[in-house]
XYZ file of C-alpha atoms in Angstrom:
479
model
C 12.020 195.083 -148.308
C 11.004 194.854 -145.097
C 7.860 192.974 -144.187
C 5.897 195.984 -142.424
C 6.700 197.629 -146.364
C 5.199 194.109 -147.560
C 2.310 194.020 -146.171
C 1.263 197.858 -147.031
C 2.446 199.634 -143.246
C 6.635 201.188 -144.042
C 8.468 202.008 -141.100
C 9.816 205.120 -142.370
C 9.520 206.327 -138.953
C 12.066 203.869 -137.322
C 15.247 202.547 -138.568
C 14.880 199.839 -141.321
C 16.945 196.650 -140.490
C 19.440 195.518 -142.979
C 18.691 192.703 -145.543
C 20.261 189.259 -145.105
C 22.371 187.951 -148.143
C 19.686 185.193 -148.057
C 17.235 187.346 -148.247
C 15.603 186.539 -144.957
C 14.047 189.238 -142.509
C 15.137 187.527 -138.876
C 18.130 186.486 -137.375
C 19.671 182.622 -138.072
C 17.913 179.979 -136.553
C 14.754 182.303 -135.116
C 11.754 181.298 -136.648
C 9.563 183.997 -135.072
C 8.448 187.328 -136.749
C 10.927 190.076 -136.856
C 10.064 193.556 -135.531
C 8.430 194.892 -138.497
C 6.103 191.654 -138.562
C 5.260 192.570 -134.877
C 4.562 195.739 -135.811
C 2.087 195.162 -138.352
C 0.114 192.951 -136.826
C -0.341 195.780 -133.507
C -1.217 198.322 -135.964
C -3.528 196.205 -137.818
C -4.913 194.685 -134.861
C -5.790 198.486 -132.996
C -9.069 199.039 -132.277
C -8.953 202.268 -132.757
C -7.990 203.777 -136.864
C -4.504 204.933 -136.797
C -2.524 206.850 -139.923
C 0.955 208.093 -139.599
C 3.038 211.027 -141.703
C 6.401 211.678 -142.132
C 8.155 215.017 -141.586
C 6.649 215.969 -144.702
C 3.251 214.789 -144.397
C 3.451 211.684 -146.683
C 1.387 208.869 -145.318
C 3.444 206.000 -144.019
C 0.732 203.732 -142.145
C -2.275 202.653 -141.887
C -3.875 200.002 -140.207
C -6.896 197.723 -141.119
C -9.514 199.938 -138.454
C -8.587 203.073 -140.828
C -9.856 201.349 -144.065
C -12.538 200.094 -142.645
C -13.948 203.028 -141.080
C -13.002 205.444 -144.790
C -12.748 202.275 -147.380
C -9.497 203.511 -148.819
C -7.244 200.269 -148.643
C -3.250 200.310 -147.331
C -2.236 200.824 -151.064
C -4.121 203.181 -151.768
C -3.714 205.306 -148.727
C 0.365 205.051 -147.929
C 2.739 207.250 -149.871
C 0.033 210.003 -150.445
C 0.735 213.543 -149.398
C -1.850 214.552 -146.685
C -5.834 213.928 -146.890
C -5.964 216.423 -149.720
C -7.965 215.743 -152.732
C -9.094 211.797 -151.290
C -9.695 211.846 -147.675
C -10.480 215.695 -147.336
C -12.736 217.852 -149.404
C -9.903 220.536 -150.963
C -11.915 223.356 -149.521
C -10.817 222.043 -145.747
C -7.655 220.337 -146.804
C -5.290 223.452 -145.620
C -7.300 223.668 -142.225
C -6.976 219.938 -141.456
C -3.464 219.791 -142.461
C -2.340 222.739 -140.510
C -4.189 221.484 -137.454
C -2.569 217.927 -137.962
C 1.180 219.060 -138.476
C 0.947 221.556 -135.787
C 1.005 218.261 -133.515
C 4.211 217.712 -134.423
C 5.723 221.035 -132.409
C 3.179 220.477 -129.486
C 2.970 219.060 -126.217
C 1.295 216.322 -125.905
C -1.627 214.872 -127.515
C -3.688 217.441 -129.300
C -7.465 216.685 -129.581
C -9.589 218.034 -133.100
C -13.011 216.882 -134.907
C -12.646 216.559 -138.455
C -15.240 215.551 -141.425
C -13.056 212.513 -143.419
C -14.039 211.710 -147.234
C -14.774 207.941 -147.549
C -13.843 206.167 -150.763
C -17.736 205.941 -152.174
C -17.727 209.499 -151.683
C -19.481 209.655 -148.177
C -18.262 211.995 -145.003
C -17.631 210.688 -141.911
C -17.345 212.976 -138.618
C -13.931 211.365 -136.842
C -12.322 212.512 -133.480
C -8.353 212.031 -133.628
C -5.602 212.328 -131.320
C -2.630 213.357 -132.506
C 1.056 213.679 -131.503
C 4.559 214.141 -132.705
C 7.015 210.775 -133.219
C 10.445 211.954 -132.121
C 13.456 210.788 -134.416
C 17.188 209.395 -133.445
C 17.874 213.042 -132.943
C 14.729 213.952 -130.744
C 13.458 216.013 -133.469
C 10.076 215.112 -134.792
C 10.374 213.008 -137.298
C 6.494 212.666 -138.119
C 3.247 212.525 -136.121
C 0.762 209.601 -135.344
C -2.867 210.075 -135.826
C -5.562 207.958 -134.318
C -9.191 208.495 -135.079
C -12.476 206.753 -134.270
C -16.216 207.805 -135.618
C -17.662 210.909 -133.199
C -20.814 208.691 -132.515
C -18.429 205.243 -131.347
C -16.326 207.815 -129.256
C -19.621 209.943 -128.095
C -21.157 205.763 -126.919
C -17.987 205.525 -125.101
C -17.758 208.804 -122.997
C -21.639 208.188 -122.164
C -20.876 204.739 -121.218
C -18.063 205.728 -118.601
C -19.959 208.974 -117.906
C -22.948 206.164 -116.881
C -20.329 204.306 -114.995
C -19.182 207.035 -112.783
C -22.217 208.986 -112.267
C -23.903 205.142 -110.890
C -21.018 204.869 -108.234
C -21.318 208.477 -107.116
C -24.446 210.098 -107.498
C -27.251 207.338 -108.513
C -30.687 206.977 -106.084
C -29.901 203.542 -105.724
C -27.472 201.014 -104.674
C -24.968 199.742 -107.156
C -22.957 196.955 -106.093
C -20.674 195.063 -108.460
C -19.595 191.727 -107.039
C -16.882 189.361 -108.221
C -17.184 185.473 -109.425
C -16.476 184.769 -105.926
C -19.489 186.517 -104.773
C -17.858 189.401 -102.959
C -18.065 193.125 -103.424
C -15.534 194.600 -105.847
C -16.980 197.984 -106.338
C -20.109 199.434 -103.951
C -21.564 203.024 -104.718
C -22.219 205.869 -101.866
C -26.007 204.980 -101.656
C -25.519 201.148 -100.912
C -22.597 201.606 -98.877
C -25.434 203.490 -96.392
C -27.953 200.757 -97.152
C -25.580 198.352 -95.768
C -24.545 200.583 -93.183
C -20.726 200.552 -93.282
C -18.829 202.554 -95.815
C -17.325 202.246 -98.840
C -13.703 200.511 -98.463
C -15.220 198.609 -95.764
C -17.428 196.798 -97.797
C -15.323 195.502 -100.260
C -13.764 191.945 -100.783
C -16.140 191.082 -97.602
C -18.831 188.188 -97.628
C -21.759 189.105 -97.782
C -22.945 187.032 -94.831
C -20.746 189.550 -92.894
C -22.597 192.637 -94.258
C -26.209 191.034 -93.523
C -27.849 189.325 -90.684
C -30.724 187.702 -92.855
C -31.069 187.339 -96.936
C -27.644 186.721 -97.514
C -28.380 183.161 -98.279
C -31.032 183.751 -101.041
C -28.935 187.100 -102.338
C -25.883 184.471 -102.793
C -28.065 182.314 -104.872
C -29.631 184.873 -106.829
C -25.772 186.202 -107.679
C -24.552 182.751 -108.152
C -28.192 182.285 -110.814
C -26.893 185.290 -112.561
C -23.211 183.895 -113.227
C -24.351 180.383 -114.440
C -27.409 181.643 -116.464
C -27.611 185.121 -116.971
C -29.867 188.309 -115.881
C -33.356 187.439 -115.003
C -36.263 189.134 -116.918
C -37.804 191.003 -113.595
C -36.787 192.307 -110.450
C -36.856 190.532 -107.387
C -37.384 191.237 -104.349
C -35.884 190.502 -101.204
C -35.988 190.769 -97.252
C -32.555 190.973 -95.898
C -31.572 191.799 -92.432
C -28.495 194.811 -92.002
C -27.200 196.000 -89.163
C -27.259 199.304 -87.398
C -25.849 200.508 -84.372
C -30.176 200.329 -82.969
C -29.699 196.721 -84.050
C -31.263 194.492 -86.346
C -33.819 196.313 -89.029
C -35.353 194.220 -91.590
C -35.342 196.091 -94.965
C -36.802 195.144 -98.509
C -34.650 195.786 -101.148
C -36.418 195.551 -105.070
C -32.657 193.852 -106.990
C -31.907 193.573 -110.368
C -28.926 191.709 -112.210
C -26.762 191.753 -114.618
C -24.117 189.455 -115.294
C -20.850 191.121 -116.170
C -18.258 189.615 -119.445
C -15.417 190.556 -120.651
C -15.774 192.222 -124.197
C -12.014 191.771 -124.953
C -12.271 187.848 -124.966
C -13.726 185.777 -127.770
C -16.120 183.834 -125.390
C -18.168 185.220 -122.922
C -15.708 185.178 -119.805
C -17.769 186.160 -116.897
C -16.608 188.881 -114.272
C -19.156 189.435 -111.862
C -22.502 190.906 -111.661
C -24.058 193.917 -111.645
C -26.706 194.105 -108.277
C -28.697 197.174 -108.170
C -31.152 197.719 -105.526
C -33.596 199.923 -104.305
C -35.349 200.312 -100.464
C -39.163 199.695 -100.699
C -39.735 198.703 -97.229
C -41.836 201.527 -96.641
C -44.522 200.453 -100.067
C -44.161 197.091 -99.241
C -45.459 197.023 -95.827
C -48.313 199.509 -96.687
C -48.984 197.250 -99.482
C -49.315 194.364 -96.892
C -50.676 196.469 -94.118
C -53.427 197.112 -97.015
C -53.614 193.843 -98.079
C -54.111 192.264 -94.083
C -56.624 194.602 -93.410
C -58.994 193.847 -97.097
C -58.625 190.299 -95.542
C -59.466 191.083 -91.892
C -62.238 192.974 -92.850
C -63.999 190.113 -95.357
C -63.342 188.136 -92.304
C -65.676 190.326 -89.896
C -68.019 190.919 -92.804
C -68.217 186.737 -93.604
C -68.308 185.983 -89.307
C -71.492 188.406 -88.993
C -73.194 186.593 -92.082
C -72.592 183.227 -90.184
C -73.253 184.436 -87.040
C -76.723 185.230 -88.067
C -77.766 181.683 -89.182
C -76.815 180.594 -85.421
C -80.375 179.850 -83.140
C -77.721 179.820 -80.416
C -76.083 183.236 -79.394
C -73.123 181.103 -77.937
C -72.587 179.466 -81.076
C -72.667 182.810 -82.707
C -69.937 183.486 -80.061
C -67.397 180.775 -81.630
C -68.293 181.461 -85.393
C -66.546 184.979 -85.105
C -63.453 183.349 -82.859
C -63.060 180.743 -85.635
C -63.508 183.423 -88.860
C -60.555 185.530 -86.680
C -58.248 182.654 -86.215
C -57.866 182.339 -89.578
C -54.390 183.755 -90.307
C -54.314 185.523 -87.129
C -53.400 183.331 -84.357
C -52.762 179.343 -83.733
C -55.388 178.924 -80.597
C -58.157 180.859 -78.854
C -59.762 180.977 -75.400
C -63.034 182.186 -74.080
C -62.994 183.141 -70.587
C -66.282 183.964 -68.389
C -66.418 186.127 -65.715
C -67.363 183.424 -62.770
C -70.719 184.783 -60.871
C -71.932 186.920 -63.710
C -70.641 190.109 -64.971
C -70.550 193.151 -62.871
C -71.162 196.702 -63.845
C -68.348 199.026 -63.502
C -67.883 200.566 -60.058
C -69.579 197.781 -58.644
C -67.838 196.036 -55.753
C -66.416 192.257 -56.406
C -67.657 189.639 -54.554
C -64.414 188.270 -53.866
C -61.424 187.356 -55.570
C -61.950 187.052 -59.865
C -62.342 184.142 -61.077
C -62.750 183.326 -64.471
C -64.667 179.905 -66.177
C -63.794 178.232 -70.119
C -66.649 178.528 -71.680
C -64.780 178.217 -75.546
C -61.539 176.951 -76.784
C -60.038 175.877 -79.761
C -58.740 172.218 -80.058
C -54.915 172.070 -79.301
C -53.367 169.222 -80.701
C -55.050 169.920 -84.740
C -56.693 172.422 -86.168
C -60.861 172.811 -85.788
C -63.345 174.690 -85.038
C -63.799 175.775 -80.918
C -66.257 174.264 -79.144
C -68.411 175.174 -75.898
C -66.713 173.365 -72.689
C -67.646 174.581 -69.071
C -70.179 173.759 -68.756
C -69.559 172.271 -65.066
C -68.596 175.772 -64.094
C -65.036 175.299 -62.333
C -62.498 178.060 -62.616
C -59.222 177.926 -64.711
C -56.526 177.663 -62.292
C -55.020 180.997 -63.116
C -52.130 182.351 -60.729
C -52.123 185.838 -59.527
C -50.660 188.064 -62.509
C -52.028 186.168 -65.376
C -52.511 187.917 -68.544
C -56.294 187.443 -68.727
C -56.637 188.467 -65.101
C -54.649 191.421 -65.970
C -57.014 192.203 -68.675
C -60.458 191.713 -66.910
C -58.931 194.114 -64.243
C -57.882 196.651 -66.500
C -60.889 196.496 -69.618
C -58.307 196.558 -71.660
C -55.914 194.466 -74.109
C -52.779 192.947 -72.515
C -49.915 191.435 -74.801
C -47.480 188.617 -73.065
C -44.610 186.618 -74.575
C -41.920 183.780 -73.222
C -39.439 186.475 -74.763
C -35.684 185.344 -76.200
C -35.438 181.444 -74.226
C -34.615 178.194 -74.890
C -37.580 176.031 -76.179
C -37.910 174.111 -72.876
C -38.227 177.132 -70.837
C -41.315 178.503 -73.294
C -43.001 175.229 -72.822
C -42.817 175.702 -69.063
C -43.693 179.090 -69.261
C -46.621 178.721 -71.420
C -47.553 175.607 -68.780
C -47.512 177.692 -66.144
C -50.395 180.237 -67.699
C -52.222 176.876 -68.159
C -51.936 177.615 -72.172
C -51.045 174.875 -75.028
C -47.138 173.997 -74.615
C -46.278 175.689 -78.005
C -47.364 178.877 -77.052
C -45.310 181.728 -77.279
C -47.046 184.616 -78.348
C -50.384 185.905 -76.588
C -53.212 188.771 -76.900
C -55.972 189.242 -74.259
C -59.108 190.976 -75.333
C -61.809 192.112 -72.758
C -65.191 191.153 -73.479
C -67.047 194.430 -72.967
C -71.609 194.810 -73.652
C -73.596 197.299 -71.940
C -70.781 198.789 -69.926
C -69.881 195.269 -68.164
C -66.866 192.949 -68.372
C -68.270 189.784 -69.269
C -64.757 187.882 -69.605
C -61.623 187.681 -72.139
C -60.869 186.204 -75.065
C -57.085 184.479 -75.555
C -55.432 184.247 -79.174
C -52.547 182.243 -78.835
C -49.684 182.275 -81.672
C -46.614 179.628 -81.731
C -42.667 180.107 -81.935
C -43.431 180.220 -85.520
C -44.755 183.585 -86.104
C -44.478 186.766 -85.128
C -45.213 188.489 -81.636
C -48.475 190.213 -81.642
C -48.420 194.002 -82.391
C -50.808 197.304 -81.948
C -52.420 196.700 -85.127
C -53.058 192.978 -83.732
C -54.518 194.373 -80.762
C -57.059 196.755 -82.187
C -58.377 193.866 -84.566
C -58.888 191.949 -81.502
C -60.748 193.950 -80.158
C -63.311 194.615 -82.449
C -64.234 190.603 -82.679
C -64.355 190.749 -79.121
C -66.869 193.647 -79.073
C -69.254 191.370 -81.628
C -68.165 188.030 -79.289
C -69.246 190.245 -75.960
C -72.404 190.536 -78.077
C -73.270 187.064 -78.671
C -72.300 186.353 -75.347
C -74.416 188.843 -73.775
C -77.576 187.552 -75.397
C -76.996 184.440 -74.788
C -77.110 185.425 -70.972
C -80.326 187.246 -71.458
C -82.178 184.305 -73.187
C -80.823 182.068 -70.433
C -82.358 184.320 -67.677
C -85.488 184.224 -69.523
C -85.865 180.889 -69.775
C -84.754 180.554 -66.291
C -88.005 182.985 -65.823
């Protein structure tokens, strides 16, 4: 007998091999399984249940998936006639056998949904596939018929339903990158976010899709192969390019790291990076959060300010509560002669005296200087000039140079050498120009902006304040 017949799966449905004289199932001097052997073991090694029937419909396999899914063992199932009367209840018997046979003179693979008797007496809702087995002749010679549980079939279909509807038509970008950290498979909504398309972005490094980020993306991918999916979001700044140039966009990731199910071990693939733009909430959220913090800053400045016997001193408590997080140095500038009313006629060329600065070379607080009275040595065009002329803010900045040429160019404004960034604010009371205050920012942050400007101005309105009191007391003193 042949050993597929041994071990409970015939082979009616192929041609047996003749029997040695020795009894033997393989040919002299081979010591590895014989054809039937290697057919058992596929059968029994399916994933999916699988039965077989003869021309006649008299069971001639099944596998180990089969009895485990029903309960009814290889003996007990092979050599039965049909799922009457043990795997079928007799009042569907005739229906199920009737839609099984017809396989046999069909095209194809048909497709049914049948309720299958387990051996405690149990039903179990199966979807099979079915098809004829052609003989010598090309006759059928039998069917096969392979069935799973609806519910392990219906988990399947959602799971590659899931699949295709997160590279086509999901919100967000899906991105699923190799163990070599490259894009293997890149959705329709990510493919935008990185502003290329599809094919384009794949097998590419990702230090070729972004200008900034990729760094800390890399890590976070290479985190996820060595250690798994981490329990939260992050969230990350990257820079991607667009044919406007540079935009900076913050993209809220998740991960998951990707294994084979087919090996024993865990045998990583890749991981799973899905993203989502919140550029837009995150800068309100620090837009919000920058202006909470500017305004306790005001709020705590005018409390200070009005413990100070000296308006001038007043003066430099609200340019040292603004500093704070806003800029790396400040300047006071005077008006030299007094300040003059608008429309009134200059006598002669502006001129402007320190009165306040903050230290350069370490942070402190200002301090009053000037008190000899001689002008800062500005040249015609200068930024604070600008702004004294106008009443207005003016923003300047060395621009894109190398770090030699900022150092001469914030030398030549007569501003610390690590300037890069600056913001003049007029100092405004009772309809006069009293002078400007400078906040100076270094190559390490970031150029000043509108919203900079408008903050600015309000602490020079409550500095032009101080200021102007101060004058007043002076004069009456001087009285």
């Amino acid at each position: 007998m042949s050993a597929s017949r041994r071990s409970g799966t015939t082979d009616e449905l192929g041609p047996e091999e003749p029997e040695r004289p020795d009894g033997s199932d393989g040919p002299e001097g081979s010591d590895g399984p014989d054809g039937a052997d290697l057919l058992a073991a596929l059968l029994d090694g399916m994933d999916a249940a699988l039965c077989a029937f003869d021309a006649d419909g008299v069971v001639t396999h099944w596998n180990r998936e089969a009895e485990r899914i029903l309960g009814w063992s290889v003996a007990e199932a092979v050599g039965r006639q049909g799922f009457a009367g043990w795997a079928v209840r007799e009042a569907d018997a005739e229906e199920v056998e009737s839609r099984l046979m017809a396989a046999m003179h069909a095209p194809g693979r048909q497709v049914h949904e049948f309720a299958l008797l387990t051996k405690n007496g149990g039903r179990v809702l199966v979807r099979t596939q079915s098809a004829a087995v052609p003989g010598p002749d090309g006759k059928p010679a039998g069917l096969y018929c392979a069935f799973s549980e609806v519910h392990a079939q219906i988990d399947l279909e959602r799971s590659i339903a899931l699949s295709e509807a997160l590279f086509d038509d999901a919100s967000w970008g899906v991105v699923l990158v190799d163990a070599d950290l490259r894009p293997a498979v890149v959705n329709a909504h990510a493919a935008r976010a990185l502003g290329t398309g599809r094919t384009a972005v794949l097998g590419r490094p990702l230090g070729e899709l972004l200008t900034r980020g990729a760094e800390e993306l890399e890590n976070a991918l290479t985190h996820v192969l060595a250690e798994g999916a981490p329990p939260a979001p992050a969230e990350m700044w990257v820079g991607v390019r667009t044919p406007e140039g540079e935009r900076r966009r913050c993209w809220r990731s998740g991960f998951l790291r990707l294994a084979s199910p087919l090996a024993e071990e865990p045998v990583p693939l890749g991981v799973g990076w899905l993203f989502q733009d919140v550029t837009e909430a995150k800068q309100g959220e620090q837009e919000a959060a920058l202006l909470r913090f500017r305004t306790n800053q005001l709020h705590r400045a005018a409390r200070a300010a009005a413990e100070c016997e000296d308006p001038a001193e007043a003066a430099t408590v609200h340019l040292d509560f603004a500093l704070a997080g806003f800029a790396d140095h400040a300047l006071i500038d005077r008006v030299a002669g007094g300040a003059a009313a608008d429309g009134e006629p200059a006598g002669g060329p502006l001129r402007l005296v320190r009165v306040a600065a903050t230290p350069s070379g370490g942070p402190g607080p200002s301090a009053l200087t000037g008190h000899a009275g001689l002008p800062v040595r500005y040249g015609e065009g200068h930024p604070a000039l600008q702004c004294v002329a106008r009443a207005g803010s003016v923003r300047a900045g060395a621009g894109s140079v190398a770090a030699e040429e900022a150092r001469e160019w914030a030398r030549a404004r007569q501003w610390p050498e690590d300037t890069v960034h600056a913001l003049c604010a007029v100092l405004r009371s009772r309809g006069r120009t009293l002078g400007v205050v400078t906040f100076l920012r270094g190559a390490g942050r970031s150029p000043f902006e509108r919203s900079d400007a408008t903050y600015a101005e309000d602490v020079a309105g409550r500095m032009a304040a101080a200021l102007d009191l101060a004058d007043l007391l002076e004069r009456d003193e001087d009285a």
